[in-house]
mmCIF file of N, CA and C in Angstrom:
data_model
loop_
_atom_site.group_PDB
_atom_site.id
_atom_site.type_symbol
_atom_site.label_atom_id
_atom_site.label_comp_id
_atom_site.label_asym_id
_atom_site.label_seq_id
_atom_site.Cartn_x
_atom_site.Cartn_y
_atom_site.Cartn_z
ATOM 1 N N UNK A 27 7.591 -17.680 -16.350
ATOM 2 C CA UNK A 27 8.701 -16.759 -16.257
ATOM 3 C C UNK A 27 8.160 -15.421 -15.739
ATOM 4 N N UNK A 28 8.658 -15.260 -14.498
ATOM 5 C CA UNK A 28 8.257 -13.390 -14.035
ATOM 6 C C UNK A 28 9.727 -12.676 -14.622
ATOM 7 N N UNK A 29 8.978 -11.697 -14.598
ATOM 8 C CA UNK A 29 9.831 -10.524 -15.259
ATOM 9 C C UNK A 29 9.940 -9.728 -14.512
ATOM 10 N N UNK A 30 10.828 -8.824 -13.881
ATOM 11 C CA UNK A 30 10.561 -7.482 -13.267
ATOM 12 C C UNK A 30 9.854 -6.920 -13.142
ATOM 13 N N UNK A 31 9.846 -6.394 -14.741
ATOM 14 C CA UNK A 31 8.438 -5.170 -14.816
ATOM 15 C C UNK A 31 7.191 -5.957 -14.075
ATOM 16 N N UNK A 32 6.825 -6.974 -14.078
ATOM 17 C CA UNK A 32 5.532 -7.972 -14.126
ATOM 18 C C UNK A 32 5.574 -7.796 -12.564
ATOM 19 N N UNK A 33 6.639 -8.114 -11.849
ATOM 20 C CA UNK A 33 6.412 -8.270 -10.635
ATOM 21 C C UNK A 33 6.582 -6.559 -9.999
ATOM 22 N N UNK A 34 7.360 -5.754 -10.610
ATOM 23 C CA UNK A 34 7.438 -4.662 -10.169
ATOM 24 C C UNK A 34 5.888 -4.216 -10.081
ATOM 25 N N UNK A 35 5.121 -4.344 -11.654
ATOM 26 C CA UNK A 35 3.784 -3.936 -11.757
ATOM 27 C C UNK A 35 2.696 -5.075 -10.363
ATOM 28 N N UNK A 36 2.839 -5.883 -10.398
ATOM 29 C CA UNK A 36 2.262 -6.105 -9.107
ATOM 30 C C UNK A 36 2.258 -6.012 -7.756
ATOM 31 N N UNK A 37 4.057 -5.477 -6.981
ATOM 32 C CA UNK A 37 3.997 -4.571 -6.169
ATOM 33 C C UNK A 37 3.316 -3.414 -6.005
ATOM 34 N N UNK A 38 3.056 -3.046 -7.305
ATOM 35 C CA UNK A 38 3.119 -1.735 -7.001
ATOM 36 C C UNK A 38 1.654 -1.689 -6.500
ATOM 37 N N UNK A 39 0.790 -2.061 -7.283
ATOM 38 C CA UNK A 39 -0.963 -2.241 -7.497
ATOM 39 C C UNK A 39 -1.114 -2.370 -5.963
ATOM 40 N N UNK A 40 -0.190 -3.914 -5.061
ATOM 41 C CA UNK A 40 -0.468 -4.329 -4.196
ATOM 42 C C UNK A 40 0.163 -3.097 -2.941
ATOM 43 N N UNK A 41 1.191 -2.412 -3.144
ATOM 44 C CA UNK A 41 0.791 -1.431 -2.113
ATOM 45 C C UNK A 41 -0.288 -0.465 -2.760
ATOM 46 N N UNK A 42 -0.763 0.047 -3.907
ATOM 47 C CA UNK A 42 -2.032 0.866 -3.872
ATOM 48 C C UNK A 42 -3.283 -0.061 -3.166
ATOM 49 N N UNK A 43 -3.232 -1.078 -2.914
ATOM 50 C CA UNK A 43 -4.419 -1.564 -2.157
ATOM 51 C C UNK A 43 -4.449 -1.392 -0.898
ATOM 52 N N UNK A 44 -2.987 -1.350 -0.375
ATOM 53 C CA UNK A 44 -2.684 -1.035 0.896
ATOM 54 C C UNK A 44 -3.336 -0.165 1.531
ATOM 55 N N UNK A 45 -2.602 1.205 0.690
ATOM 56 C CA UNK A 45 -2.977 2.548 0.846
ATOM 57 C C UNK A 45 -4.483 2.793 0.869
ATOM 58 N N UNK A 46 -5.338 2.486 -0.113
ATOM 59 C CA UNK A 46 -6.482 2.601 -0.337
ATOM 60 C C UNK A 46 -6.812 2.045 1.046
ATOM 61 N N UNK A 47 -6.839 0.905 1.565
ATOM 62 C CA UNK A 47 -6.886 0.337 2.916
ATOM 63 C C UNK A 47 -6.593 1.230 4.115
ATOM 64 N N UNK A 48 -6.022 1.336 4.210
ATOM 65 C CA UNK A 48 -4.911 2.733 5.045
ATOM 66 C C UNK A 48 -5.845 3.450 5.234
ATOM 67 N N UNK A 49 -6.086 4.446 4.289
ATOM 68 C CA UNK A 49 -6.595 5.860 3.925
ATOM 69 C C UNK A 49 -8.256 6.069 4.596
ATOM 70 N N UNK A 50 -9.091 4.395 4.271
ATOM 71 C CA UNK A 50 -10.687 4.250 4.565
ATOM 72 C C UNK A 50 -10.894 3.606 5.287
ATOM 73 N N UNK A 51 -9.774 2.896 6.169
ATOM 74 C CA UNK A 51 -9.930 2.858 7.932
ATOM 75 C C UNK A 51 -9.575 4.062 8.669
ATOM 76 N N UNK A 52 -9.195 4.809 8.568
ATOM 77 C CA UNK A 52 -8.382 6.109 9.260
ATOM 78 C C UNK A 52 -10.122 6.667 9.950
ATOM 79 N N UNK A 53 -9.123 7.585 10.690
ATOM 80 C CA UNK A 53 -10.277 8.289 11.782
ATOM 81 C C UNK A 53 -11.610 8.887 10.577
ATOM 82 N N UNK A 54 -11.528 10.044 10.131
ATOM 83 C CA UNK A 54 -12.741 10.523 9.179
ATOM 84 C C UNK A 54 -13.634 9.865 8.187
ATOM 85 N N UNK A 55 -13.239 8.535 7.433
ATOM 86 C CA UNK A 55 -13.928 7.874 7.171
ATOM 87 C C UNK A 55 -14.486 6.621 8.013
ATOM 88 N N UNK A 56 -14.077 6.156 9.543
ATOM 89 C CA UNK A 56 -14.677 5.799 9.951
ATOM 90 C C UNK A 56 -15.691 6.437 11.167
ATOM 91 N N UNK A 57 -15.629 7.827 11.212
ATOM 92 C CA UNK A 57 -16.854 8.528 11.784
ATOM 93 C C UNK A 57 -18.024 8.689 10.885
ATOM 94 N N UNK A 58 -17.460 8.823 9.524
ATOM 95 C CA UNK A 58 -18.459 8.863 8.533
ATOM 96 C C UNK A 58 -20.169 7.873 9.010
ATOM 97 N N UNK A 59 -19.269 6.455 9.583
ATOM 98 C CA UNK A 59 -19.986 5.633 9.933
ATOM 99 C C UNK A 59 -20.333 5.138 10.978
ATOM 100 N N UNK A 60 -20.240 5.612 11.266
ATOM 101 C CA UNK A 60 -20.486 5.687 13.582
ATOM 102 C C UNK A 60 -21.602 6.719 13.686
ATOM 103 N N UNK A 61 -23.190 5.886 13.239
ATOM 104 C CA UNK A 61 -23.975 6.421 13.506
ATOM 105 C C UNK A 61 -25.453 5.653 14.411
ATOM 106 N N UNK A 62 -26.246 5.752 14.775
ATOM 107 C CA UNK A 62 -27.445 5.119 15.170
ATOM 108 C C UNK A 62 -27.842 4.340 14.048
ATOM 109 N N UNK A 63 -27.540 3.517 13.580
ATOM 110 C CA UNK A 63 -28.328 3.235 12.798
ATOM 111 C C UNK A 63 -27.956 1.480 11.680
ATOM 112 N N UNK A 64 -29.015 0.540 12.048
ATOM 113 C CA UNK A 64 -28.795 -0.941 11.987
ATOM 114 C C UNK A 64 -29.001 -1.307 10.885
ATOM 115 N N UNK A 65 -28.497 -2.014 9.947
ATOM 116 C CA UNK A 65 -28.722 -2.773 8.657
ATOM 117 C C UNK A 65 -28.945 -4.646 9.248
ATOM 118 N N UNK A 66 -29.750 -4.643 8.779
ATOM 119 C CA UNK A 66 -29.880 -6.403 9.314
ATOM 120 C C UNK A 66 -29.601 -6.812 10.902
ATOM 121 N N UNK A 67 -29.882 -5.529 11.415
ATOM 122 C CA UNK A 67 -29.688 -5.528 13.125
ATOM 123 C C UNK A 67 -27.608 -5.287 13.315
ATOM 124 N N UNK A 68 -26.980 -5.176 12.420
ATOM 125 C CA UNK A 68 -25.613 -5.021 12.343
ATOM 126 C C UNK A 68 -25.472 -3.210 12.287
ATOM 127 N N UNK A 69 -25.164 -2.795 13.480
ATOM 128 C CA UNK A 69 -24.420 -1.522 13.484
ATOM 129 C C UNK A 69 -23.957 -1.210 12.268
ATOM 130 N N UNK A 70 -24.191 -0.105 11.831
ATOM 131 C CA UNK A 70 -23.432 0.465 10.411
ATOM 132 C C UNK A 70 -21.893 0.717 10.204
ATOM 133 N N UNK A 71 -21.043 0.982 11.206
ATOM 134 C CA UNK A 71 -19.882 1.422 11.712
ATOM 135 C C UNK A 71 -19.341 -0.562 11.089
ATOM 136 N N UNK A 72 -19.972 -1.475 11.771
ATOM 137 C CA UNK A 72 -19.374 -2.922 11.669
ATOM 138 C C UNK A 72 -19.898 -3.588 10.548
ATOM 139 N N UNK A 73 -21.068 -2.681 10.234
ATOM 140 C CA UNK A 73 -21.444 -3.358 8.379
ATOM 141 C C UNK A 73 -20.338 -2.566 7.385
ATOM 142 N N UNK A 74 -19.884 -1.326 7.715
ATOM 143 C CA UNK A 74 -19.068 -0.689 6.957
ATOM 144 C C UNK A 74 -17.849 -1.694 6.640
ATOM 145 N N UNK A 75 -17.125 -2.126 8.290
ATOM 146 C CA UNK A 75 -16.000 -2.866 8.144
ATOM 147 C C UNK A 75 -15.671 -3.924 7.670
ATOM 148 N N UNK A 76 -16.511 -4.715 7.852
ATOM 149 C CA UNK A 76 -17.054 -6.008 7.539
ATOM 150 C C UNK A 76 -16.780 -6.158 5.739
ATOM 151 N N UNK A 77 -17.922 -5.096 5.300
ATOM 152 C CA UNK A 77 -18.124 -4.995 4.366
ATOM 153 C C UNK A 77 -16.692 -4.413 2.911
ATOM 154 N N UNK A 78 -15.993 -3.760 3.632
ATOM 155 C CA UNK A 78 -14.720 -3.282 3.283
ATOM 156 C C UNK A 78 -13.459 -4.379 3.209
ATOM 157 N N UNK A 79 -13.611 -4.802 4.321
ATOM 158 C CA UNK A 79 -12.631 -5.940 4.464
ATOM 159 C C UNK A 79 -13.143 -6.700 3.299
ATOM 160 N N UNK A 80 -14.189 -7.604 3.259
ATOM 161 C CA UNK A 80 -14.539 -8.101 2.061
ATOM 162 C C UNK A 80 -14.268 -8.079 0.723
ATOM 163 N N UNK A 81 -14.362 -6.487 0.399
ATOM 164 C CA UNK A 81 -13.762 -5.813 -0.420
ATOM 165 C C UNK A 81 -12.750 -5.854 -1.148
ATOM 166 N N UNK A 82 -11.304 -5.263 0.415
ATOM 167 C CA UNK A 82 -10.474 -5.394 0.000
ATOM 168 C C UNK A 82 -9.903 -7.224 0.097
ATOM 169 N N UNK A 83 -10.149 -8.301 0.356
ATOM 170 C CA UNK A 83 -9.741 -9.386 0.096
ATOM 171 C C UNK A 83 -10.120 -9.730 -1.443
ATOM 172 N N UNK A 84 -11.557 -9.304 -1.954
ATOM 173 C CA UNK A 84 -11.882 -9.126 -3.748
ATOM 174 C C UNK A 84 -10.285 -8.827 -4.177
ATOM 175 N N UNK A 85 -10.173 -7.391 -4.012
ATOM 176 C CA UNK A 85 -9.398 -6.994 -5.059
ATOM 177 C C UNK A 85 -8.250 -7.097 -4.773
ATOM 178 N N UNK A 86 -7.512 -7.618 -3.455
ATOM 179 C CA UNK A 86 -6.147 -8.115 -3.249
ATOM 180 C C UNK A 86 -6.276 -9.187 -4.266
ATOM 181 N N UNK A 87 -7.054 -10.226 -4.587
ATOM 182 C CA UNK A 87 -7.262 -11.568 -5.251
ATOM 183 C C UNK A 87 -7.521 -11.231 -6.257
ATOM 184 N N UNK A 88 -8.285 -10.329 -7.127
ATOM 185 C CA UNK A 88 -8.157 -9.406 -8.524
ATOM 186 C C UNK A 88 -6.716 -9.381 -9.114
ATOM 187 N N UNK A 89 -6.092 -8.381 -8.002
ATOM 188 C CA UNK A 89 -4.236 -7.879 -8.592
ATOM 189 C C UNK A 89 -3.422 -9.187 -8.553
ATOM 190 N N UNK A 90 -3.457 -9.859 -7.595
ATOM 191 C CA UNK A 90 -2.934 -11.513 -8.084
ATOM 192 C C UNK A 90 -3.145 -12.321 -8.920
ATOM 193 N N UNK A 91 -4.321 -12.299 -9.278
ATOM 194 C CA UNK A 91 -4.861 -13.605 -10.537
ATOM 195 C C UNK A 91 -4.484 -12.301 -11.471
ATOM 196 N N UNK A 92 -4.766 -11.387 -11.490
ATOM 197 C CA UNK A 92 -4.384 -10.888 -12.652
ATOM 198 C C UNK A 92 -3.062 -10.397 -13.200
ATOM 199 N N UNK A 93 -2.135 -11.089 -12.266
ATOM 200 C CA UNK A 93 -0.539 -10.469 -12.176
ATOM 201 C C UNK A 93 -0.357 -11.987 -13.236
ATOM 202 N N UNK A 94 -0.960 -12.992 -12.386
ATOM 203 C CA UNK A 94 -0.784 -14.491 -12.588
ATOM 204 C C UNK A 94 -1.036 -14.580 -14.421
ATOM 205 N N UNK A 95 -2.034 -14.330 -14.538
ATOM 206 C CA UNK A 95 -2.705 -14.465 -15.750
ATOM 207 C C UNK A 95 -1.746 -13.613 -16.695
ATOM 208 N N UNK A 96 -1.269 -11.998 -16.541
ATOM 209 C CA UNK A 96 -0.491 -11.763 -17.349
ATOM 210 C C UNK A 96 1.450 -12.633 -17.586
ATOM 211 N N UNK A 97 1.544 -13.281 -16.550
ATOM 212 C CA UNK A 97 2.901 -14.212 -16.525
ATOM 213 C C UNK A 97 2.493 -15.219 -17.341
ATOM 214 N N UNK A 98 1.284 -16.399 -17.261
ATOM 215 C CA UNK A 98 1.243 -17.341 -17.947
ATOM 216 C C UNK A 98 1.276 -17.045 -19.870
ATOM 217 N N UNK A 99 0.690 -15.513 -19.966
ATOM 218 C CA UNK A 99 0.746 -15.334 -21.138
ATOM 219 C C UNK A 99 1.983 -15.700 -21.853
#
């Protein structure tokens, strides 16, 4: 059984992931990383992204299992 609140509370989380997303692709945090300089021969600018994306697929899958987990309760 979902409930409003339950699903309201997991909209909501799921646009703050958005945003958070949004906010640390934007121009200034990705100059942050647009520099000379290779990790495992991978540009830092594309280890950043790489590495972010990753990230955010974690914790998109965090706010779901954990939306999930509070419904089965």
């Amino acid at each position: 059984v979902v409930t409003k609140t339950n699903h309201s509370l997991k909209s909501q989380s799921l646009w703050g992931v958005f945003l958070l997303g949004f906010f640390l692709l934007n121009y200034p945090f990705l100059m942050l990383y647009n520099k000379d300089f290779m990790i495992m021969g991978i540009p830092l600018l594309y280890f950043y992204i790489f590495l972010f994306l990753f990230g955010m697929i974690l914790l998109t899958r965090f706010v779901i299992k954990k939306s999930k987990n509070e419904t089965d309760a």
